């Protein structure tokens, strides 16, 4: 009888999935990689490097930020989707990939929902419509009125980007047929042409533009937040100016490959709001005006939000006839 019990126990041990033993020791095996799917210096990289030391301290393990840029964030995101779900590869996920690429591309290399364990939203970067500080255009109503009868050229970081869809939504809702899109390979060259007067406006996240807005070299006609930003109270919202459909933001989140073991997912979800509340993290995010929500969006709530936003922006892309053929 005792021999049978021993054999049964041995068989049970052999049948136990390998990750069960691994997760009990997580993260003792080695460093955790936090993948940033955009180049160094941008918002994703900045947030990843803010999070990494606090994750490392909380978990007692080295956290290394690894940049894997390319194809508008698709390369790094796809890389994470195909990694083992063992807690040693994480992603600073981005709405530009999970929402706007999904809404506009006819082919995606991964499923933005099913191929990931979405752990929590980190921050949101609101959109602004910018003109030069010395531009004769001083209000959104003036801008839209001009675009009804003569070409008003607006720049974005590329076709199918969030910036592009916001511009097309303003064109539709403002009944401004002359609101003409000029795509660029990123926001930096678009900004150069805005400042030199080659284009009239620029849709861009507020993040990298705060200093120029405060200095007066740029003027924001509207911001996509539900209420005015306390740090920049003179900028009206799209909603208060009659364009509530342009309320929203590009979020950054913490995600992992699908089927992340529940205990690991639970630990990381707990850490998200704790780290975002750290004074040094909040101070830097305040500088960027890219902030976490007051009520954390975690786990299934975050996944549900992603599904909902894909549906919303897919409808916008179809209305605007925006499609990226890949």
PDB file of C-alpha atoms in Angstrom:
ATOM      1  CA  UNK A   1       0.000   0.000   0.000  1.00  0.00           C
ATOM      2  CA  UNK A   2       2.784   2.424   0.942  1.00  0.00           C
ATOM      3  CA  UNK A   3       4.594   1.560  -2.294  1.00  0.00           C
ATOM      4  CA  UNK A   4       1.478   2.480  -4.295  1.00  0.00           C
ATOM      5  CA  UNK A   5       1.199   5.835  -2.541  1.00  0.00           C
ATOM      6  CA  UNK A   6       4.838   6.644  -3.264  1.00  0.00           C
ATOM      7  CA  UNK A   7       4.437   5.700  -6.919  1.00  0.00           C
ATOM      8  CA  UNK A   8       1.269   7.792  -7.189  1.00  0.00           C
ATOM      9  CA  UNK A   9       3.008  10.786  -5.679  1.00  0.00           C
ATOM     10  CA  UNK A  10       5.892  10.363  -8.090  1.00  0.00           C
ATOM     11  CA  UNK A  11       3.554  10.174 -11.055  1.00  0.00           C
ATOM     12  CA  UNK A  12       1.731  13.306  -9.886  1.00  0.00           C
ATOM     13  CA  UNK A  13       5.021  15.164  -9.627  1.00  0.00           C
ATOM     14  CA  UNK A  14       5.987  14.106 -13.148  1.00  0.00           C
ATOM     15  CA  UNK A  15       2.640  15.274 -14.511  1.00  0.00           C
ATOM     16  CA  UNK A  16       2.861  18.739 -12.899  1.00  0.00           C
ATOM     17  CA  UNK A  17       3.468  21.439 -15.536  1.00  0.00           C
ATOM     18  CA  UNK A  18       6.983  22.852 -15.467  1.00  0.00           C
ATOM     19  CA  UNK A  19       5.768  26.413 -14.893  1.00  0.00           C
ATOM     20  CA  UNK A  20       4.188  25.490 -11.551  1.00  0.00           C
ATOM     21  CA  UNK A  21       7.592  24.877 -10.031  1.00  0.00           C
ATOM     22  CA  UNK A  22       9.072  27.829 -11.836  1.00  0.00           C
ATOM     23  CA  UNK A  23       6.404  30.285 -10.700  1.00  0.00           C
ATOM     24  CA  UNK A  24       6.935  29.440  -7.034  1.00  0.00           C
ATOM     25  CA  UNK A  25      10.488  30.719  -7.359  1.00  0.00           C
ATOM     26  CA  UNK A  26       9.645  33.654  -9.647  1.00  0.00           C
ATOM     27  CA  UNK A  27      11.566  35.782 -10.262  1.00  0.00           C
ATOM     28  CA  UNK A  28      14.672  34.003  -8.940  1.00  0.00           C
ATOM     29  CA  UNK A  29      15.826  32.512 -12.266  1.00  0.00           C
ATOM     30  CA  UNK A  30      17.277  35.615 -13.833  1.00  0.00           C
ATOM     31  CA  UNK A  31      16.687  39.192 -14.949  1.00  0.00           C
ATOM     32  CA  UNK A  32      13.279  40.358 -16.158  1.00  0.00           C
ATOM     33  CA  UNK A  33      13.219  42.066 -19.542  1.00  0.00           C
ATOM     34  CA  UNK A  34      10.897  45.040 -19.981  1.00  0.00           C
ATOM     35  CA  UNK A  35      10.457  45.526 -23.721  1.00  0.00           C
ATOM     36  CA  UNK A  36      10.037  49.021 -25.169  1.00  0.00           C
ATOM     37  CA  UNK A  37       8.851  48.760 -28.782  1.00  0.00           C
ATOM     38  CA  UNK A  38       9.947  52.297 -29.668  1.00  0.00           C
ATOM     39  CA  UNK A  39      13.455  53.871 -29.755  1.00  0.00           C
ATOM     40  CA  UNK A  40      15.293  55.297 -26.735  1.00  0.00           C
ATOM     41  CA  UNK A  41      14.255  58.793 -25.692  1.00  0.00           C
ATOM     42  CA  UNK A  42      10.559  58.544 -26.491  1.00  0.00           C
ATOM     43  CA  UNK A  43       7.615  58.239 -24.132  1.00  0.00           C
ATOM     44  CA  UNK A  44       7.579  54.428 -24.003  1.00  0.00           C
ATOM     45  CA  UNK A  45      11.294  54.333 -23.233  1.00  0.00           C
ATOM     46  CA  UNK A  46      10.924  57.063 -20.611  1.00  0.00           C
ATOM     47  CA  UNK A  47       8.079  55.274 -18.814  1.00  0.00           C
ATOM     48  CA  UNK A  48       9.857  51.919 -19.031  1.00  0.00           C
ATOM     49  CA  UNK A  49      12.962  53.386 -17.389  1.00  0.00           C
ATOM     50  CA  UNK A  50      10.833  55.018 -14.691  1.00  0.00           C
ATOM     51  CA  UNK A  51       9.143  51.702 -13.914  1.00  0.00           C
ATOM     52  CA  UNK A  52      12.154  49.392 -14.124  1.00  0.00           C
ATOM     53  CA  UNK A  53      14.039  50.307 -10.912  1.00  0.00           C
ATOM     54  CA  UNK A  54      10.856  50.214  -8.839  1.00  0.00           C
ATOM     55  CA  UNK A  55       9.868  46.844 -10.286  1.00  0.00           C
ATOM     56  CA  UNK A  56      13.367  45.583  -9.535  1.00  0.00           C
ATOM     57  CA  UNK A  57      13.221  46.793  -5.939  1.00  0.00           C
ATOM     58  CA  UNK A  58       9.789  45.291  -5.319  1.00  0.00           C
ATOM     59  CA  UNK A  59      10.608  41.936  -6.912  1.00  0.00           C
ATOM     60  CA  UNK A  60      14.194  41.602  -5.724  1.00  0.00           C
ATOM     61  CA  UNK A  61      15.393  40.967  -9.266  1.00  0.00           C
ATOM     62  CA  UNK A  62      17.148  42.959 -11.979  1.00  0.00           C
ATOM     63  CA  UNK A  63      14.785  44.515 -14.546  1.00  0.00           C
ATOM     64  CA  UNK A  64      16.424  45.407 -17.864  1.00  0.00           C
ATOM     65  CA  UNK A  65      14.788  47.769 -20.369  1.00  0.00           C
ATOM     66  CA  UNK A  66      15.271  46.399 -23.887  1.00  0.00           C
ATOM     67  CA  UNK A  67      14.389  48.541 -26.908  1.00  0.00           C
ATOM     68  CA  UNK A  68      13.037  46.639 -29.928  1.00  0.00           C
ATOM     69  CA  UNK A  69      11.742  49.378 -32.252  1.00  0.00           C
ATOM     70  CA  UNK A  70      10.436  49.119 -35.802  1.00  0.00           C
ATOM     71  CA  UNK A  71       7.273  49.104 -37.916  1.00  0.00           C
ATOM     72  CA  UNK A  72       5.501  51.586 -35.663  1.00  0.00           C
ATOM     73  CA  UNK A  73       5.918  49.383 -32.594  1.00  0.00           C
ATOM     74  CA  UNK A  74       4.736  46.168 -34.246  1.00  0.00           C
ATOM     75  CA  UNK A  75       8.128  44.434 -34.160  1.00  0.00           C
ATOM     76  CA  UNK A  76       8.712  44.705 -30.422  1.00  0.00           C
ATOM     77  CA  UNK A  77       5.091  43.947 -29.587  1.00  0.00           C
ATOM     78  CA  UNK A  78       5.068  40.867 -31.812  1.00  0.00           C
ATOM     79  CA  UNK A  79       8.310  39.720 -30.209  1.00  0.00           C
ATOM     80  CA  UNK A  80       6.719  39.749 -26.755  1.00  0.00           C
ATOM     81  CA  UNK A  81       3.603  37.949 -28.012  1.00  0.00           C
ATOM     82  CA  UNK A  82       5.810  35.018 -29.012  1.00  0.00           C
ATOM     83  CA  UNK A  83       7.833  34.730 -25.776  1.00  0.00           C
ATOM     84  CA  UNK A  84       7.214  32.182 -22.986  1.00  0.00           C
ATOM     85  CA  UNK A  85       4.587  33.259 -20.448  1.00  0.00           C
ATOM     86  CA  UNK A  86       6.947  32.863 -17.491  1.00  0.00           C
ATOM     87  CA  UNK A  87       7.090  36.403 -16.105  1.00  0.00           C
ATOM     88  CA  UNK A  88      10.584  37.104 -17.440  1.00  0.00           C
ATOM     89  CA  UNK A  89       9.461  39.094 -20.503  1.00  0.00           C
ATOM     90  CA  UNK A  90       7.108  42.049 -20.048  1.00  0.00           C
ATOM     91  CA  UNK A  91       5.964  44.792 -22.407  1.00  0.00           C
ATOM     92  CA  UNK A  92       5.189  48.466 -22.026  1.00  0.00           C
ATOM     93  CA  UNK A  93       2.166  48.138 -24.311  1.00  0.00           C
ATOM     94  CA  UNK A  94       0.961  51.128 -26.314  1.00  0.00           C
ATOM     95  CA  UNK A  95      -2.431  52.134 -27.698  1.00  0.00           C
ATOM     96  CA  UNK A  96      -0.795  53.112 -30.993  1.00  0.00           C
ATOM     97  CA  UNK A  97      -0.141  49.405 -31.593  1.00  0.00           C
ATOM     98  CA  UNK A  98      -2.939  47.639 -29.709  1.00  0.00           C
ATOM     99  CA  UNK A  99      -5.721  50.065 -30.705  1.00  0.00           C
ATOM    100  CA  UNK A 100      -4.906  52.265 -33.685  1.00  0.00           C
ATOM    101  CA  UNK A 101      -2.856  49.760 -35.692  1.00  0.00           C
ATOM    102  CA  UNK A 102      -5.548  47.155 -35.027  1.00  0.00           C
ATOM    103  CA  UNK A 103      -8.203  49.611 -36.225  1.00  0.00           C
ATOM    104  CA  UNK A 104      -6.461  50.586 -39.454  1.00  0.00           C
ATOM    105  CA  UNK A 105      -4.299  47.675 -40.642  1.00  0.00           C
ATOM    106  CA  UNK A 106      -5.790  44.931 -42.768  1.00  0.00           C
ATOM    107  CA  UNK A 107      -3.226  42.441 -41.391  1.00  0.00           C
ATOM    108  CA  UNK A 108      -1.796  42.202 -37.864  1.00  0.00           C
ATOM    109  CA  UNK A 109       0.997  39.789 -36.855  1.00  0.00           C
ATOM    110  CA  UNK A 110      -0.752  39.094 -33.537  1.00  0.00           C
ATOM    111  CA  UNK A 111      -4.123  39.392 -31.860  1.00  0.00           C
ATOM    112  CA  UNK A 112      -3.927  42.543 -29.682  1.00  0.00           C
ATOM    113  CA  UNK A 113      -6.199  40.984 -27.046  1.00  0.00           C
ATOM    114  CA  UNK A 114      -5.932  37.188 -27.203  1.00  0.00           C
ATOM    115  CA  UNK A 115      -2.137  37.008 -27.526  1.00  0.00           C
ATOM    116  CA  UNK A 116      -1.421  38.989 -24.344  1.00  0.00           C
ATOM    117  CA  UNK A 117      -1.994  39.065 -20.625  1.00  0.00           C
ATOM    118  CA  UNK A 118      -2.894  42.723 -20.114  1.00  0.00           C
ATOM    119  CA  UNK A 119      -1.982  43.603 -16.522  1.00  0.00           C
ATOM    120  CA  UNK A 120      -2.793  47.277 -16.161  1.00  0.00           C
ATOM    121  CA  UNK A 121      -2.872  50.736 -17.675  1.00  0.00           C
ATOM    122  CA  UNK A 122       0.081  52.888 -16.667  1.00  0.00           C
ATOM    123  CA  UNK A 123      -0.500  56.387 -18.056  1.00  0.00           C
ATOM    124  CA  UNK A 124      -2.474  58.294 -20.677  1.00  0.00           C
ATOM    125  CA  UNK A 125      -1.039  60.857 -23.110  1.00  0.00           C
ATOM    126  CA  UNK A 126      -3.725  63.295 -24.315  1.00  0.00           C
ATOM    127  CA  UNK A 127      -3.714  64.632 -27.876  1.00  0.00           C
ATOM    128  CA  UNK A 128      -3.357  68.296 -28.772  1.00  0.00           C
ATOM    129  CA  UNK A 129      -3.916  70.210 -31.996  1.00  0.00           C
ATOM    130  CA  UNK A 130      -0.918  72.511 -32.335  1.00  0.00           C
ATOM    131  CA  UNK A 131      -0.140  75.570 -34.428  1.00  0.00           C
ATOM    132  CA  UNK A 132       2.926  77.811 -34.384  1.00  0.00           C
ATOM    133  CA  UNK A 133       3.019  80.389 -31.625  1.00  0.00           C
ATOM    134  CA  UNK A 134       2.995  83.180 -34.237  1.00  0.00           C
ATOM    135  CA  UNK A 135       0.267  81.579 -36.370  1.00  0.00           C
ATOM    136  CA  UNK A 136      -2.681  83.851 -37.285  1.00  0.00           C
ATOM    137  CA  UNK A 137      -4.937  80.944 -36.245  1.00  0.00           C
ATOM    138  CA  UNK A 138      -5.852  81.535 -32.621  1.00  0.00           C
ATOM    139  CA  UNK A 139      -8.845  79.256 -32.023  1.00  0.00           C
ATOM    140  CA  UNK A 140     -10.258  75.883 -33.036  1.00  0.00           C
ATOM    141  CA  UNK A 141     -13.365  77.493 -34.533  1.00  0.00           C
ATOM    142  CA  UNK A 142     -11.193  79.676 -36.758  1.00  0.00           C
ATOM    143  CA  UNK A 143      -9.125  76.642 -37.787  1.00  0.00           C
ATOM    144  CA  UNK A 144     -12.194  74.553 -38.695  1.00  0.00           C
ATOM    145  CA  UNK A 145     -13.886  77.447 -40.497  1.00  0.00           C
ATOM    146  CA  UNK A 146     -10.793  77.898 -42.679  1.00  0.00           C
ATOM    147  CA  UNK A 147     -10.720  74.167 -43.484  1.00  0.00           C
ATOM    148  CA  UNK A 148     -14.276  74.340 -44.817  1.00  0.00           C
ATOM    149  CA  UNK A 149     -13.294  76.450 -47.820  1.00  0.00           C
ATOM    150  CA  UNK A 150      -9.524  76.310 -48.362  1.00  0.00           C
ATOM    151  CA  UNK A 151      -6.755  73.767 -47.707  1.00  0.00           C
ATOM    152  CA  UNK A 152      -5.552  73.553 -44.123  1.00  0.00           C
ATOM    153  CA  UNK A 153      -2.666  71.097 -43.953  1.00  0.00           C
ATOM    154  CA  UNK A 154      -2.161  69.124 -40.766  1.00  0.00           C
ATOM    155  CA  UNK A 155       0.770  66.849 -40.030  1.00  0.00           C
ATOM    156  CA  UNK A 156       0.918  63.584 -38.105  1.00  0.00           C
ATOM    157  CA  UNK A 157       3.415  60.857 -37.277  1.00  0.00           C
ATOM    158  CA  UNK A 158       2.044  58.660 -40.062  1.00  0.00           C
ATOM    159  CA  UNK A 159      -0.914  57.113 -41.859  1.00  0.00           C
ATOM    160  CA  UNK A 160      -3.156  55.128 -39.534  1.00  0.00           C
ATOM    161  CA  UNK A 161      -1.696  56.666 -36.370  1.00  0.00           C
ATOM    162  CA  UNK A 162      -3.863  57.949 -33.544  1.00  0.00           C
ATOM    163  CA  UNK A 163      -2.868  61.456 -34.629  1.00  0.00           C
ATOM    164  CA  UNK A 164      -4.204  60.749 -38.131  1.00  0.00           C
ATOM    165  CA  UNK A 165      -7.523  59.381 -36.886  1.00  0.00           C
ATOM    166  CA  UNK A 166      -8.049  62.390 -34.607  1.00  0.00           C
ATOM    167  CA  UNK A 167      -7.450  64.668 -37.590  1.00  0.00           C
ATOM    168  CA  UNK A 168      -9.889  62.762 -39.765  1.00  0.00           C
ATOM    169  CA  UNK A 169     -12.502  62.762 -37.012  1.00  0.00           C
ATOM    170  CA  UNK A 170     -12.207  66.550 -36.763  1.00  0.00           C
ATOM    171  CA  UNK A 171     -12.603  66.727 -40.547  1.00  0.00           C
ATOM    172  CA  UNK A 172     -15.810  64.644 -40.394  1.00  0.00           C
ATOM    173  CA  UNK A 173     -17.406  66.210 -37.322  1.00  0.00           C
ATOM    174  CA  UNK A 174     -16.363  69.736 -38.286  1.00  0.00           C
ATOM    175  CA  UNK A 175     -17.596  69.265 -41.861  1.00  0.00           C
ATOM    176  CA  UNK A 176     -14.243  70.590 -43.012  1.00  0.00           C
ATOM    177  CA  UNK A 177     -13.480  68.894 -46.355  1.00  0.00           C
ATOM    178  CA  UNK A 178     -10.256  70.871 -46.878  1.00  0.00           C
ATOM    179  CA  UNK A 179      -8.605  69.508 -43.728  1.00  0.00           C
ATOM    180  CA  UNK A 180      -5.744  67.799 -45.548  1.00  0.00           C
ATOM    181  CA  UNK A 181      -3.536  65.139 -43.992  1.00  0.00           C
ATOM    182  CA  UNK A 182       0.247  65.285 -44.452  1.00  0.00           C
ATOM    183  CA  UNK A 183       1.866  62.123 -43.010  1.00  0.00           C
ATOM    184  CA  UNK A 184       5.470  62.037 -41.761  1.00  0.00           C
ATOM    185  CA  UNK A 185       7.848  59.362 -40.537  1.00  0.00           C
ATOM    186  CA  UNK A 186       7.387  60.384 -36.927  1.00  0.00           C
ATOM    187  CA  UNK A 187       6.467  63.531 -35.032  1.00  0.00           C
ATOM    188  CA  UNK A 188       9.905  65.175 -35.168  1.00  0.00           C
ATOM    189  CA  UNK A 189       9.956  65.929 -38.929  1.00  0.00           C
ATOM    190  CA  UNK A 190       6.321  67.002 -38.756  1.00  0.00           C
ATOM    191  CA  UNK A 191       7.213  69.460 -36.005  1.00  0.00           C
ATOM    192  CA  UNK A 192      10.057  70.885 -38.113  1.00  0.00           C
ATOM    193  CA  UNK A 193       7.643  71.608 -40.954  1.00  0.00           C
ATOM    194  CA  UNK A 194       5.086  73.107 -38.571  1.00  0.00           C
ATOM    195  CA  UNK A 195       7.616  75.514 -37.098  1.00  0.00           C
ATOM    196  CA  UNK A 196       8.879  76.461 -40.576  1.00  0.00           C
ATOM    197  CA  UNK A 197       5.357  77.134 -41.824  1.00  0.00           C
ATOM    198  CA  UNK A 198       5.170  74.249 -44.313  1.00  0.00           C
ATOM    199  CA  UNK A 199       2.012  72.928 -42.642  1.00  0.00           C
ATOM    200  CA  UNK A 200      -0.700  74.710 -40.676  1.00  0.00           C
ATOM    201  CA  UNK A 201      -1.335  72.338 -37.778  1.00  0.00           C
ATOM    202  CA  UNK A 202      -0.080  69.221 -36.066  1.00  0.00           C
ATOM    203  CA  UNK A 203      -1.898  66.552 -34.077  1.00  0.00           C
ATOM    204  CA  UNK A 204       0.489  65.163 -31.482  1.00  0.00           C
ATOM    205  CA  UNK A 205       0.515  63.795 -27.922  1.00  0.00           C
ATOM    206  CA  UNK A 206       1.097  66.606 -25.449  1.00  0.00           C
ATOM    207  CA  UNK A 207       4.030  64.770 -23.832  1.00  0.00           C
ATOM    208  CA  UNK A 208       7.010  66.181 -25.732  1.00  0.00           C
ATOM    209  CA  UNK A 209       5.420  69.577 -26.367  1.00  0.00           C
ATOM    210  CA  UNK A 210       4.852  70.883 -22.843  1.00  0.00           C
ATOM    211  CA  UNK A 211       8.031  72.991 -22.730  1.00  0.00           C
ATOM    212  CA  UNK A 212       7.342  74.683 -26.078  1.00  0.00           C
ATOM    213  CA  UNK A 213       3.742  75.354 -25.122  1.00  0.00           C
ATOM    214  CA  UNK A 214       4.858  77.055 -21.921  1.00  0.00           C
ATOM    215  CA  UNK A 215       7.547  79.000 -23.822  1.00  0.00           C
ATOM    216  CA  UNK A 216       5.047  80.199 -26.433  1.00  0.00           C
ATOM    217  CA  UNK A 217       6.701  78.747 -29.551  1.00  0.00           C
ATOM    218  CA  UNK A 218       3.653  76.503 -29.914  1.00  0.00           C
ATOM    219  CA  UNK A 219      -0.033  77.196 -29.363  1.00  0.00           C
ATOM    220  CA  UNK A 220      -2.530  74.443 -28.586  1.00  0.00           C
ATOM    221  CA  UNK A 221      -6.003  75.026 -29.995  1.00  0.00           C
ATOM    222  CA  UNK A 222      -7.543  72.154 -28.022  1.00  0.00           C
ATOM    223  CA  UNK A 223      -6.674  69.136 -25.894  1.00  0.00           C
ATOM    224  CA  UNK A 224      -8.408  65.748 -25.881  1.00  0.00           C
ATOM    225  CA  UNK A 225      -8.824  65.405 -22.102  1.00  0.00           C
ATOM    226  CA  UNK A 226     -12.334  65.369 -20.558  1.00  0.00           C
ATOM    227  CA  UNK A 227     -11.463  68.462 -18.507  1.00  0.00           C
ATOM    228  CA  UNK A 228      -8.798  71.133 -18.846  1.00  0.00           C
ATOM    229  CA  UNK A 229      -5.299  70.245 -17.689  1.00  0.00           C
ATOM    230  CA  UNK A 230      -4.508  71.938 -14.345  1.00  0.00           C
ATOM    231  CA  UNK A 231      -0.929  72.578 -15.479  1.00  0.00           C
ATOM    232  CA  UNK A 232      -2.092  74.212 -18.751  1.00  0.00           C
ATOM    233  CA  UNK A 233      -5.518  75.668 -17.913  1.00  0.00           C
ATOM    234  CA  UNK A 234      -5.651  78.064 -20.881  1.00  0.00           C
ATOM    235  CA  UNK A 235      -5.990  75.189 -23.367  1.00  0.00           C
ATOM    236  CA  UNK A 236      -9.683  74.373 -23.985  1.00  0.00           C
ATOM    237  CA  UNK A 237     -10.864  70.810 -24.478  1.00  0.00           C
ATOM    238  CA  UNK A 238     -12.275  69.541 -27.760  1.00  0.00           C
ATOM    239  CA  UNK A 239     -15.411  68.583 -25.841  1.00  0.00           C
ATOM    240  CA  UNK A 240     -16.128  72.079 -24.548  1.00  0.00           C
ATOM    241  CA  UNK A 241     -15.645  73.427 -28.072  1.00  0.00           C
ATOM    242  CA  UNK A 242     -18.275  71.083 -29.480  1.00  0.00           C
ATOM    243  CA  UNK A 243     -16.247  68.003 -30.422  1.00  0.00           C
ATOM    244  CA  UNK A 244     -16.818  65.422 -27.660  1.00  0.00           C
ATOM    245  CA  UNK A 245     -15.862  62.562 -30.017  1.00  0.00           C
ATOM    246  CA  UNK A 246     -12.267  63.813 -29.861  1.00  0.00           C
ATOM    247  CA  UNK A 247     -12.044  63.079 -26.132  1.00  0.00           C
ATOM    248  CA  UNK A 248      -9.496  60.394 -25.388  1.00  0.00           C
ATOM    249  CA  UNK A 249      -5.803  59.616 -25.029  1.00  0.00           C
ATOM    250  CA  UNK A 250      -3.068  57.230 -26.046  1.00  0.00           C
ATOM    251  CA  UNK A 251      -2.408  54.944 -23.101  1.00  0.00           C
ATOM    252  CA  UNK A 252       0.663  52.987 -22.110  1.00  0.00           C
ATOM    253  CA  UNK A 253       0.205  49.755 -20.181  1.00  0.00           C
ATOM    254  CA  UNK A 254       2.001  46.789 -18.689  1.00  0.00           C
ATOM    255  CA  UNK A 255       1.399  43.537 -20.566  1.00  0.00           C
ATOM    256  CA  UNK A 256       2.905  40.069 -20.937  1.00  0.00           C
ATOM    257  CA  UNK A 257       2.520  37.067 -23.238  1.00  0.00           C
ATOM    258  CA  UNK A 258      -0.831  35.267 -23.007  1.00  0.00           C
ATOM    259  CA  UNK A 259      -1.444  32.680 -20.284  1.00  0.00           C
ATOM    260  CA  UNK A 260       0.787  34.334 -17.709  1.00  0.00           C
ATOM    261  CA  UNK A 261       0.427  32.250 -14.497  1.00  0.00           C
ATOM    262  CA  UNK A 262      -2.200  33.782 -12.212  1.00  0.00           C
ATOM    263  CA  UNK A 263       0.093  34.321  -9.166  1.00  0.00           C
ATOM    264  CA  UNK A 264       2.608  36.235 -11.304  1.00  0.00           C
ATOM    265  CA  UNK A 265      -0.126  38.303 -12.936  1.00  0.00           C
ATOM    266  CA  UNK A 266      -1.648  39.104  -9.547  1.00  0.00           C
ATOM    267  CA  UNK A 267       1.707  40.271  -8.153  1.00  0.00           C
ATOM    268  CA  UNK A 268       2.380  42.557 -11.114  1.00  0.00           C
ATOM    269  CA  UNK A 269      -1.153  44.002 -11.070  1.00  0.00           C
ATOM    270  CA  UNK A 270      -0.680  44.892  -7.413  1.00  0.00           C
ATOM    271  CA  UNK A 271       2.595  46.680  -8.187  1.00  0.00           C
ATOM    272  CA  UNK A 272       1.235  48.901 -10.982  1.00  0.00           C
ATOM    273  CA  UNK A 273      -0.664  51.446  -8.827  1.00  0.00           C
ATOM    274  CA  UNK A 274       1.970  51.253  -6.076  1.00  0.00           C
ATOM    275  CA  UNK A 275       4.788  52.236  -8.435  1.00  0.00           C
ATOM    276  CA  UNK A 276       2.779  54.937 -10.202  1.00  0.00           C
ATOM    277  CA  UNK A 277       2.158  56.582  -6.814  1.00  0.00           C
ATOM    278  CA  UNK A 278       5.900  56.896  -6.040  1.00  0.00           C
ATOM    279  CA  UNK A 279       6.882  60.585  -5.666  1.00  0.00           C
ATOM    280  CA  UNK A 280       9.720  60.490  -8.205  1.00  0.00           C
ATOM    281  CA  UNK A 281       7.520  58.727 -10.765  1.00  0.00           C
ATOM    282  CA  UNK A 282       4.630  61.160 -10.293  1.00  0.00           C
ATOM    283  CA  UNK A 283       6.946  64.173 -10.519  1.00  0.00           C
ATOM    284  CA  UNK A 284       8.308  63.064 -13.884  1.00  0.00           C
ATOM    285  CA  UNK A 285       4.855  62.198 -15.220  1.00  0.00           C
ATOM    286  CA  UNK A 286       3.595  65.627 -14.153  1.00  0.00           C
ATOM    287  CA  UNK A 287       6.387  67.192 -16.205  1.00  0.00           C
ATOM    288  CA  UNK A 288       5.179  65.226 -19.234  1.00  0.00           C
ATOM    289  CA  UNK A 289       1.475  65.823 -18.470  1.00  0.00           C
ATOM    290  CA  UNK A 290       1.072  62.086 -19.060  1.00  0.00           C
ATOM    291  CA  UNK A 291      -0.640  60.755 -15.969  1.00  0.00           C
ATOM    292  CA  UNK A 292      -2.228  57.607 -14.535  1.00  0.00           C
ATOM    293  CA  UNK A 293      -5.972  57.456 -14.007  1.00  0.00           C
ATOM    294  CA  UNK A 294      -7.090  58.167 -10.462  1.00  0.00           C
ATOM    295  CA  UNK A 295      -8.870  54.804 -10.377  1.00  0.00           C
ATOM    296  CA  UNK A 296      -6.441  52.108 -11.588  1.00  0.00           C
ATOM    297  CA  UNK A 297      -7.498  50.093 -14.653  1.00  0.00           C
ATOM    298  CA  UNK A 298      -6.180  46.578 -14.078  1.00  0.00           C
ATOM    299  CA  UNK A 299      -6.493  43.056 -15.431  1.00  0.00           C
ATOM    300  CA  UNK A 300      -9.868  42.230 -16.964  1.00  0.00           C
ATOM    301  CA  UNK A 301     -10.969  45.876 -16.811  1.00  0.00           C
ATOM    302  CA  UNK A 302      -7.922  46.859 -18.855  1.00  0.00           C
ATOM    303  CA  UNK A 303      -8.561  44.071 -21.354  1.00  0.00           C
ATOM    304  CA  UNK A 304     -12.214  45.120 -21.683  1.00  0.00           C
ATOM    305  CA  UNK A 305     -11.141  48.719 -22.304  1.00  0.00           C
ATOM    306  CA  UNK A 306      -8.797  47.552 -25.078  1.00  0.00           C
ATOM    307  CA  UNK A 307     -11.590  45.582 -26.757  1.00  0.00           C
ATOM    308  CA  UNK A 308     -13.944  48.569 -26.543  1.00  0.00           C
ATOM    309  CA  UNK A 309     -11.405  51.024 -27.950  1.00  0.00           C
ATOM    310  CA  UNK A 310     -10.535  48.753 -30.864  1.00  0.00           C
ATOM    311  CA  UNK A 311     -14.231  48.651 -31.753  1.00  0.00           C
ATOM    312  CA  UNK A 312     -14.627  52.432 -31.411  1.00  0.00           C
ATOM    313  CA  UNK A 313     -11.610  53.373 -33.513  1.00  0.00           C
ATOM    314  CA  UNK A 314     -12.250  50.706 -36.143  1.00  0.00           C
ATOM    315  CA  UNK A 315     -15.589  52.429 -36.768  1.00  0.00           C
ATOM    316  CA  UNK A 316     -13.821  55.807 -36.994  1.00  0.00           C
ATOM    317  CA  UNK A 317     -11.262  54.394 -39.442  1.00  0.00           C
ATOM    318  CA  UNK A 318     -14.045  53.034 -41.635  1.00  0.00           C
ATOM    319  CA  UNK A 319     -15.941  56.334 -41.572  1.00  0.00           C
ATOM    320  CA  UNK A 320     -12.754  58.156 -42.545  1.00  0.00           C
ATOM    321  CA  UNK A 321     -11.764  55.464 -45.088  1.00  0.00           C
ATOM    322  CA  UNK A 322      -8.359  55.052 -43.432  1.00  0.00           C
ATOM    323  CA  UNK A 323      -6.729  51.703 -44.126  1.00  0.00           C
ATOM    324  CA  UNK A 324      -3.099  50.635 -43.894  1.00  0.00           C
ATOM    325  CA  UNK A 325      -2.411  47.841 -46.372  1.00  0.00           C
ATOM    326  CA  UNK A 326       0.410  45.675 -45.093  1.00  0.00           C
TER     327      UNK A 326
END
